[in-house]
Amino acid sequence: MTVVLASIWGVWAPYLPSFLRGLVITMEITGLGLAVAIVLGAILAGFKLSRFRTLRLIATVYVDIVRSIPVLVLLFLAYYGLGQLGFTLSGIASATTALGAYYAALLCEIFRGGVQGVEKGQKEAADALGLGRVSGFARVILPQAVLRVLPPSTNQLSNIIKDSSLVVTIGVADLMARSYQASASTFRPMDMFVLAGIIYMALYLVIARAIERWELNVQRRRG
């Protein structure tokens, strides 16, 4: 067993620097895509909760359309489609646009559910304290909604990390692209893709644990 592990490590070691450079690109794409998804998803959730029918309709149409399109198709539309229209985006910008647009549709529903899941009595309590609509939402409703949306949002984080690997199809040198290159150089695809899988898993676990600890700290402070 030791001999086998030593042999595998001997194959991995020369390519670790390349894999780590790819990991940085993967983290950049994931972080930027998630940031866009959170901001756009929050705006769409606000539209869905709006009293204005037009805003609700805009959000509903967006969510229904975008959720029905595979991420890979959105990625190609951002990279090749926008380029055809004269809006040339880099690979990373295209990935950020596609992932952000897709996951905004998913997070919109999570955020909307989180706000609507707050007990009606909490809203009435905010009114009783004389808090305005905006102040009551920010100080009473939003903190409780955030705790409700964290678990499902963490699941979407896992998905966005995995979907970031699709950028290999548009030539971005992310972690997946590095594993393809190493596989072609060594003729040992199993070893290289196992290493890529381990790194993806480690990335998700580190981020997920950090979110869990932050959630626990928030809950403790709230009593």
Short mmCIF file of the C-alpha atoms (twelve columns), coordinates in Angstrom:
data_MODEL
# 
_entry.id   MODEL 
# 
loop_
_atom_site.group_PDB 
_atom_site.id 
_atom_site.type_symbol 
_atom_site.label_atom_id 
_atom_site.label_alt_id 
_atom_site.label_comp_id 
_atom_site.label_asym_id 
_atom_site.label_seq_id 
_atom_site.Cartn_x 
_atom_site.Cartn_y 
_atom_site.Cartn_z 
_atom_site.pdbx_PDB_model_num 
ATOM 1   C CA . MET A 1   0.000   0.000  0.000   1 
ATOM 2   C CA . THR A 2   2.816   2.386  0.899   1 
ATOM 3   C CA . VAL A 3   4.524   1.650  -2.396  1 
ATOM 4   C CA . VAL A 4   1.319   2.388  -4.315  1 
ATOM 5   C CA . LEU A 5   0.777   5.693  -2.491  1 
ATOM 6   C CA . ALA A 6   4.396   6.666  -3.065  1 
ATOM 7   C CA . SER A 7   3.986   5.903  -6.758  1 
ATOM 8   C CA . ILE A 8   0.835   8.033  -7.008  1 
ATOM 9   C CA . TRP A 9   2.466   10.892 -5.119  1 
ATOM 10  C CA . GLY A 10  5.423   10.688 -7.484  1 
ATOM 11  C CA . VAL A 11  3.020   11.271 -10.374 1 
ATOM 12  C CA . TRP A 12  1.154   14.089 -8.617  1 
ATOM 13  C CA . ALA A 13  4.050   16.064 -7.143  1 
ATOM 14  C CA . PRO A 14  5.453   17.623 -10.355 1 
ATOM 15  C CA . TYR A 15  1.994   18.889 -11.315 1 
ATOM 16  C CA . LEU A 16  0.877   20.308 -7.974  1 
ATOM 17  C CA . PRO A 17  2.087   23.874 -8.743  1 
ATOM 18  C CA . SER A 18  0.108   23.823 -11.995 1 
ATOM 19  C CA . PHE A 19  -2.977  22.462 -10.213 1 
ATOM 20  C CA . LEU A 20  -2.724  25.158 -7.549  1 
ATOM 21  C CA . ARG A 21  -2.560  27.877 -10.211 1 
ATOM 22  C CA . GLY A 22  -5.672  26.357 -11.722 1 
ATOM 23  C CA . LEU A 23  -7.288  26.319 -8.284  1 
ATOM 24  C CA . VAL A 24  -6.745  30.073 -7.975  1 
ATOM 25  C CA . ILE A 25  -8.629  30.580 -11.256 1 
ATOM 26  C CA . THR A 26  -11.405 28.252 -10.073 1 
ATOM 27  C CA . MET A 27  -11.731 30.200 -6.813  1 
ATOM 28  C CA . GLU A 28  -11.803 33.504 -8.699  1 
ATOM 29  C CA . ILE A 29  -14.574 32.304 -11.014 1 
ATOM 30  C CA . THR A 30  -16.538 30.800 -8.123  1 
ATOM 31  C CA . GLY A 31  -16.202 33.911 -5.967  1 
ATOM 32  C CA . LEU A 32  -17.129 36.368 -8.705  1 
ATOM 33  C CA . GLY A 33  -19.993 34.203 -9.953  1 
ATOM 34  C CA . LEU A 34  -21.346 33.808 -6.439  1 
ATOM 35  C CA . ALA A 35  -21.117 37.554 -5.776  1 
ATOM 36  C CA . VAL A 36  -23.092 38.321 -8.942  1 
ATOM 37  C CA . ALA A 37  -25.623 35.607 -8.083  1 
ATOM 38  C CA . ILE A 38  -26.166 36.937 -4.554  1 
ATOM 39  C CA . VAL A 39  -26.657 40.552 -5.645  1 
ATOM 40  C CA . LEU A 40  -28.856 39.736 -8.643  1 
ATOM 41  C CA . GLY A 41  -30.715 37.043 -6.698  1 
ATOM 42  C CA . ALA A 42  -31.495 39.509 -3.904  1 
ATOM 43  C CA . ILE A 43  -32.798 42.049 -6.431  1 
ATOM 44  C CA . LEU A 44  -34.976 39.423 -8.099  1 
ATOM 45  C CA . ALA A 45  -36.278 38.263 -4.715  1 
ATOM 46  C CA . GLY A 46  -37.187 41.864 -3.953  1 
ATOM 47  C CA . PHE A 47  -39.062 42.006 -7.245  1 
ATOM 48  C CA . LYS A 48  -40.930 38.796 -6.405  1 
ATOM 49  C CA . LEU A 49  -41.967 40.206 -3.041  1 
ATOM 50  C CA . SER A 50  -42.940 43.561 -4.512  1 
ATOM 51  C CA . ARG A 51  -46.470 44.932 -4.461  1 
ATOM 52  C CA . PHE A 52  -46.045 45.842 -8.120  1 
ATOM 53  C CA . ARG A 53  -47.256 43.203 -10.536 1 
ATOM 54  C CA . THR A 54  -44.819 44.265 -13.280 1 
ATOM 55  C CA . LEU A 55  -41.786 43.655 -11.058 1 
ATOM 56  C CA . ARG A 56  -43.150 40.291 -9.951  1 
ATOM 57  C CA . LEU A 57  -43.712 39.336 -13.576 1 
ATOM 58  C CA . ILE A 58  -40.176 40.348 -14.590 1 
ATOM 59  C CA . ALA A 59  -38.659 38.213 -11.828 1 
ATOM 60  C CA . THR A 60  -40.917 35.247 -12.568 1 
ATOM 61  C CA . VAL A 61  -40.135 35.275 -16.295 1 
ATOM 62  C CA . TYR A 62  -36.396 35.589 -15.632 1 
ATOM 63  C CA . VAL A 63  -36.340 32.739 -13.123 1 
ATOM 64  C CA . ASP A 64  -38.471 30.427 -15.264 1 
ATOM 65  C CA . ILE A 65  -36.395 31.009 -18.402 1 
ATOM 66  C CA . VAL A 66  -32.912 30.906 -16.878 1 
ATOM 67  C CA . ARG A 67  -33.563 27.844 -14.706 1 
ATOM 68  C CA . SER A 68  -34.645 25.914 -17.808 1 
ATOM 69  C CA . ILE A 69  -31.353 26.523 -19.663 1 
ATOM 70  C CA . PRO A 70  -28.268 24.367 -18.903 1 
ATOM 71  C CA . VAL A 71  -25.316 26.253 -17.434 1 
ATOM 72  C CA . LEU A 72  -23.125 25.144 -20.353 1 
ATOM 73  C CA . VAL A 73  -25.507 26.776 -22.848 1 
ATOM 74  C CA . LEU A 74  -25.468 30.022 -20.841 1 
ATOM 75  C CA . LEU A 75  -21.667 29.863 -20.794 1 
ATOM 76  C CA . PHE A 76  -21.520 29.509 -24.579 1 
ATOM 77  C CA . LEU A 77  -24.049 32.326 -25.003 1 
ATOM 78  C CA . ALA A 78  -21.925 34.616 -22.832 1 
ATOM 79  C CA . TYR A 79  -18.632 33.702 -24.522 1 
ATOM 80  C CA . TYR A 80  -19.601 33.138 -28.158 1 
ATOM 81  C CA . GLY A 81  -23.053 34.723 -28.411 1 
ATOM 82  C CA . LEU A 82  -22.171 38.101 -26.908 1 
ATOM 83  C CA . GLY A 83  -18.978 38.115 -28.967 1 
ATOM 84  C CA . GLN A 84  -21.052 37.769 -32.126 1 
ATOM 85  C CA . LEU A 85  -23.040 40.823 -31.030 1 
ATOM 86  C CA . GLY A 86  -19.857 42.825 -30.517 1 
ATOM 87  C CA . PHE A 87  -19.553 42.410 -26.743 1 
ATOM 88  C CA . THR A 88  -16.309 40.480 -26.375 1 
ATOM 89  C CA . LEU A 89  -15.831 39.009 -22.898 1 
ATOM 90  C CA . SER A 90  -12.833 37.173 -21.511 1 
ATOM 91  C CA . GLY A 91  -13.245 33.573 -20.425 1 
ATOM 92  C CA . ILE A 92  -13.411 34.546 -16.765 1 
ATOM 93  C CA . ALA A 93  -15.902 37.358 -17.435 1 
ATOM 94  C CA . SER A 94  -18.060 34.976 -19.474 1 
ATOM 95  C CA . ALA A 95  -17.975 32.390 -16.697 1 
ATOM 96  C CA . THR A 96  -18.860 35.023 -14.103 1 
ATOM 97  C CA . THR A 97  -21.781 36.207 -16.232 1 
ATOM 98  C CA . ALA A 98  -23.143 32.719 -16.926 1 
ATOM 99  C CA . LEU A 99  -22.773 31.356 -13.397 1 
ATOM 100 C CA . GLY A 100 -24.028 34.576 -11.838 1 
ATOM 101 C CA . ALA A 101 -27.092 34.673 -14.090 1 
ATOM 102 C CA . TYR A 102 -27.974 31.027 -13.523 1 
ATOM 103 C CA . TYR A 103 -27.485 30.880 -9.777  1 
ATOM 104 C CA . ALA A 104 -29.236 34.226 -9.286  1 
ATOM 105 C CA . ALA A 105 -32.402 32.482 -10.473 1 
ATOM 106 C CA . LEU A 106 -31.923 29.725 -7.889  1 
ATOM 107 C CA . LEU A 107 -30.935 32.031 -5.036  1 
ATOM 108 C CA . CYS A 108 -33.899 34.286 -5.817  1 
ATOM 109 C CA . GLU A 109 -36.288 31.519 -4.782  1 
ATOM 110 C CA . ILE A 110 -34.214 30.690 -1.701  1 
ATOM 111 C CA . PHE A 111 -34.115 34.335 -0.590  1 
ATOM 112 C CA . ARG A 112 -37.828 34.803 -1.239  1 
ATOM 113 C CA . GLY A 113 -38.640 31.692 0.773   1 
ATOM 114 C CA . GLY A 114 -36.394 32.861 3.599   1 
ATOM 115 C CA . VAL A 115 -38.164 36.206 3.902   1 
ATOM 116 C CA . GLN A 116 -41.639 34.702 3.611   1 
ATOM 117 C CA . GLY A 117 -40.697 32.043 6.161   1 
ATOM 118 C CA . VAL A 118 -40.233 34.609 8.933   1 
ATOM 119 C CA . GLU A 119 -43.222 34.418 11.269  1 
ATOM 120 C CA . LYS A 120 -45.903 37.023 10.705  1 
ATOM 121 C CA . GLY A 121 -45.681 37.955 14.385  1 
ATOM 122 C CA . GLN A 122 -42.133 39.227 13.853  1 
ATOM 123 C CA . LYS A 123 -43.369 41.665 11.239  1 
ATOM 124 C CA . GLU A 124 -46.160 42.776 13.542  1 
ATOM 125 C CA . ALA A 125 -43.637 43.245 16.361  1 
ATOM 126 C CA . ALA A 126 -41.543 45.509 14.133  1 
ATOM 127 C CA . ASP A 127 -44.636 47.592 13.395  1 
ATOM 128 C CA . ALA A 128 -45.496 47.735 17.107  1 
ATOM 129 C CA . LEU A 129 -42.018 49.096 17.863  1 
ATOM 130 C CA . GLY A 130 -42.666 51.937 15.477  1 
ATOM 131 C CA . LEU A 131 -40.056 50.802 12.983  1 
ATOM 132 C CA . GLY A 132 -40.629 51.892 9.423   1 
ATOM 133 C CA . ARG A 133 -40.968 49.439 6.557   1 
ATOM 134 C CA . VAL A 134 -37.288 49.589 5.576   1 
ATOM 135 C CA . SER A 135 -35.939 49.759 9.134   1 
ATOM 136 C CA . GLY A 136 -38.170 46.922 10.306  1 
ATOM 137 C CA . PHE A 137 -37.058 44.741 7.417   1 
ATOM 138 C CA . ALA A 138 -33.356 45.469 7.965   1 
ATOM 139 C CA . ARG A 139 -33.377 45.075 11.765  1 
ATOM 140 C CA . VAL A 140 -35.982 42.358 12.335  1 
ATOM 141 C CA . ILE A 141 -36.851 40.391 9.206   1 
ATOM 142 C CA . LEU A 142 -33.512 40.264 7.372   1 
ATOM 143 C CA . PRO A 143 -31.374 38.796 10.210  1 
ATOM 144 C CA . GLN A 144 -33.844 35.937 10.666  1 
ATOM 145 C CA . ALA A 145 -34.166 35.389 6.922   1 
ATOM 146 C CA . VAL A 146 -30.376 35.139 6.558   1 
ATOM 147 C CA . LEU A 147 -30.234 32.254 9.032   1 
ATOM 148 C CA . ARG A 148 -32.996 30.484 7.125   1 
ATOM 149 C CA . VAL A 149 -31.323 30.783 3.731   1 
ATOM 150 C CA . LEU A 150 -27.800 29.767 4.760   1 
ATOM 151 C CA . PRO A 151 -28.235 25.945 4.574   1 
ATOM 152 C CA . PRO A 152 -29.813 25.862 1.083   1 
ATOM 153 C CA . SER A 153 -27.427 28.571 -0.110  1 
ATOM 154 C CA . THR A 154 -24.477 26.435 0.999   1 
ATOM 155 C CA . ASN A 155 -25.820 23.636 -1.189  1 
ATOM 156 C CA . GLN A 156 -25.828 26.012 -4.151  1 
ATOM 157 C CA . LEU A 157 -22.231 26.936 -3.327  1 
ATOM 158 C CA . SER A 158 -21.319 23.274 -3.832  1 
ATOM 159 C CA . ASN A 159 -23.041 23.321 -7.211  1 
ATOM 160 C CA . ILE A 160 -21.407 26.529 -8.396  1 
ATOM 161 C CA . ILE A 161 -17.958 25.164 -7.514  1 
ATOM 162 C CA . LYS A 162 -18.673 22.051 -9.568  1 
ATOM 163 C CA . ASP A 163 -20.190 23.982 -12.463 1 
ATOM 164 C CA . SER A 164 -17.123 26.233 -12.595 1 
ATOM 165 C CA . SER A 165 -15.308 23.251 -14.129 1 
ATOM 166 C CA . LEU A 166 -17.328 23.831 -17.328 1 
ATOM 167 C CA . VAL A 167 -15.090 26.792 -18.186 1 
ATOM 168 C CA . VAL A 168 -12.586 24.296 -19.575 1 
ATOM 169 C CA . THR A 169 -14.842 24.241 -22.663 1 
ATOM 170 C CA . ILE A 170 -14.002 27.888 -23.462 1 
ATOM 171 C CA . GLY A 171 -10.272 27.582 -22.845 1 
ATOM 172 C CA . VAL A 172 -9.964  28.954 -19.313 1 
ATOM 173 C CA . ALA A 173 -6.965  27.426 -17.523 1 
ATOM 174 C CA . ASP A 174 -8.817  26.463 -14.350 1 
ATOM 175 C CA . LEU A 175 -8.287  23.403 -12.178 1 
ATOM 176 C CA . MET A 176 -10.120 21.118 -14.604 1 
ATOM 177 C CA . ALA A 177 -8.093  22.361 -17.568 1 
ATOM 178 C CA . ARG A 178 -4.866  21.719 -15.657 1 
ATOM 179 C CA . SER A 179 -5.971  18.163 -14.928 1 
ATOM 180 C CA . TYR A 180 -6.649  17.583 -18.636 1 
ATOM 181 C CA . GLN A 181 -3.195  18.897 -19.506 1 
ATOM 182 C CA . ALA A 182 -1.507  16.739 -16.871 1 
ATOM 183 C CA . SER A 183 -3.498  13.711 -18.015 1 
ATOM 184 C CA . ALA A 184 -2.333  14.200 -21.599 1 
ATOM 185 C CA . SER A 185 1.288   14.600 -20.479 1 
ATOM 186 C CA . THR A 186 1.421   11.552 -18.203 1 
ATOM 187 C CA . PHE A 187 -1.115  9.247  -19.891 1 
ATOM 188 C CA . ARG A 188 -2.487  8.640  -16.405 1 
ATOM 189 C CA . PRO A 189 -5.939  10.256 -16.467 1 
ATOM 190 C CA . MET A 190 -7.208  8.351  -13.421 1 
ATOM 191 C CA . ASP A 191 -4.474  9.733  -11.174 1 
ATOM 192 C CA . MET A 192 -4.873  13.301 -12.391 1 
ATOM 193 C CA . PHE A 193 -8.651  13.432 -12.242 1 
ATOM 194 C CA . VAL A 194 -8.615  11.867 -8.768  1 
ATOM 195 C CA . LEU A 195 -6.271  14.662 -7.670  1 
ATOM 196 C CA . ALA A 196 -8.597  17.253 -9.210  1 
ATOM 197 C CA . GLY A 197 -11.554 15.671 -7.399  1 
ATOM 198 C CA . ILE A 198 -9.710  15.767 -4.081  1 
ATOM 199 C CA . ILE A 199 -8.899  19.459 -4.530  1 
ATOM 200 C CA . TYR A 200 -12.496 20.324 -5.483  1 
ATOM 201 C CA . MET A 201 -13.754 18.429 -2.429  1 
ATOM 202 C CA . ALA A 202 -11.251 20.153 -0.127  1 
ATOM 203 C CA . LEU A 203 -12.244 23.573 -1.486  1 
ATOM 204 C CA . TYR A 204 -15.922 22.942 -0.833  1 
ATOM 205 C CA . LEU A 205 -15.364 21.479 2.647   1 
ATOM 206 C CA . VAL A 206 -13.219 24.403 3.773   1 
ATOM 207 C CA . ILE A 207 -15.762 26.984 2.598   1 
ATOM 208 C CA . ALA A 208 -18.760 25.018 3.917   1 
ATOM 209 C CA . ARG A 209 -17.164 24.609 7.366   1 
ATOM 210 C CA . ALA A 210 -16.362 28.322 7.492   1 
ATOM 211 C CA . ILE A 211 -19.998 29.140 6.706   1 
ATOM 212 C CA . GLU A 212 -21.216 26.681 9.352   1 
ATOM 213 C CA . ARG A 213 -18.987 28.250 12.010  1 
ATOM 214 C CA . TRP A 214 -20.141 31.729 11.059  1 
ATOM 215 C CA . GLU A 215 -23.766 30.576 11.263  1 
ATOM 216 C CA . LEU A 216 -23.200 29.078 14.728  1 
ATOM 217 C CA . ASN A 217 -21.520 32.268 15.942  1 
ATOM 218 C CA . VAL A 218 -24.451 34.356 14.691  1 
ATOM 219 C CA . GLN A 219 -26.937 32.054 16.425  1 
ATOM 220 C CA . ARG A 220 -24.990 32.241 19.716  1 
ATOM 221 C CA . ARG A 221 -24.908 36.041 19.596  1 
ATOM 222 C CA . ARG A 222 -28.645 36.092 18.995  1 
ATOM 223 C CA . GLY A 223 -29.101 33.948 22.105  1 
# 
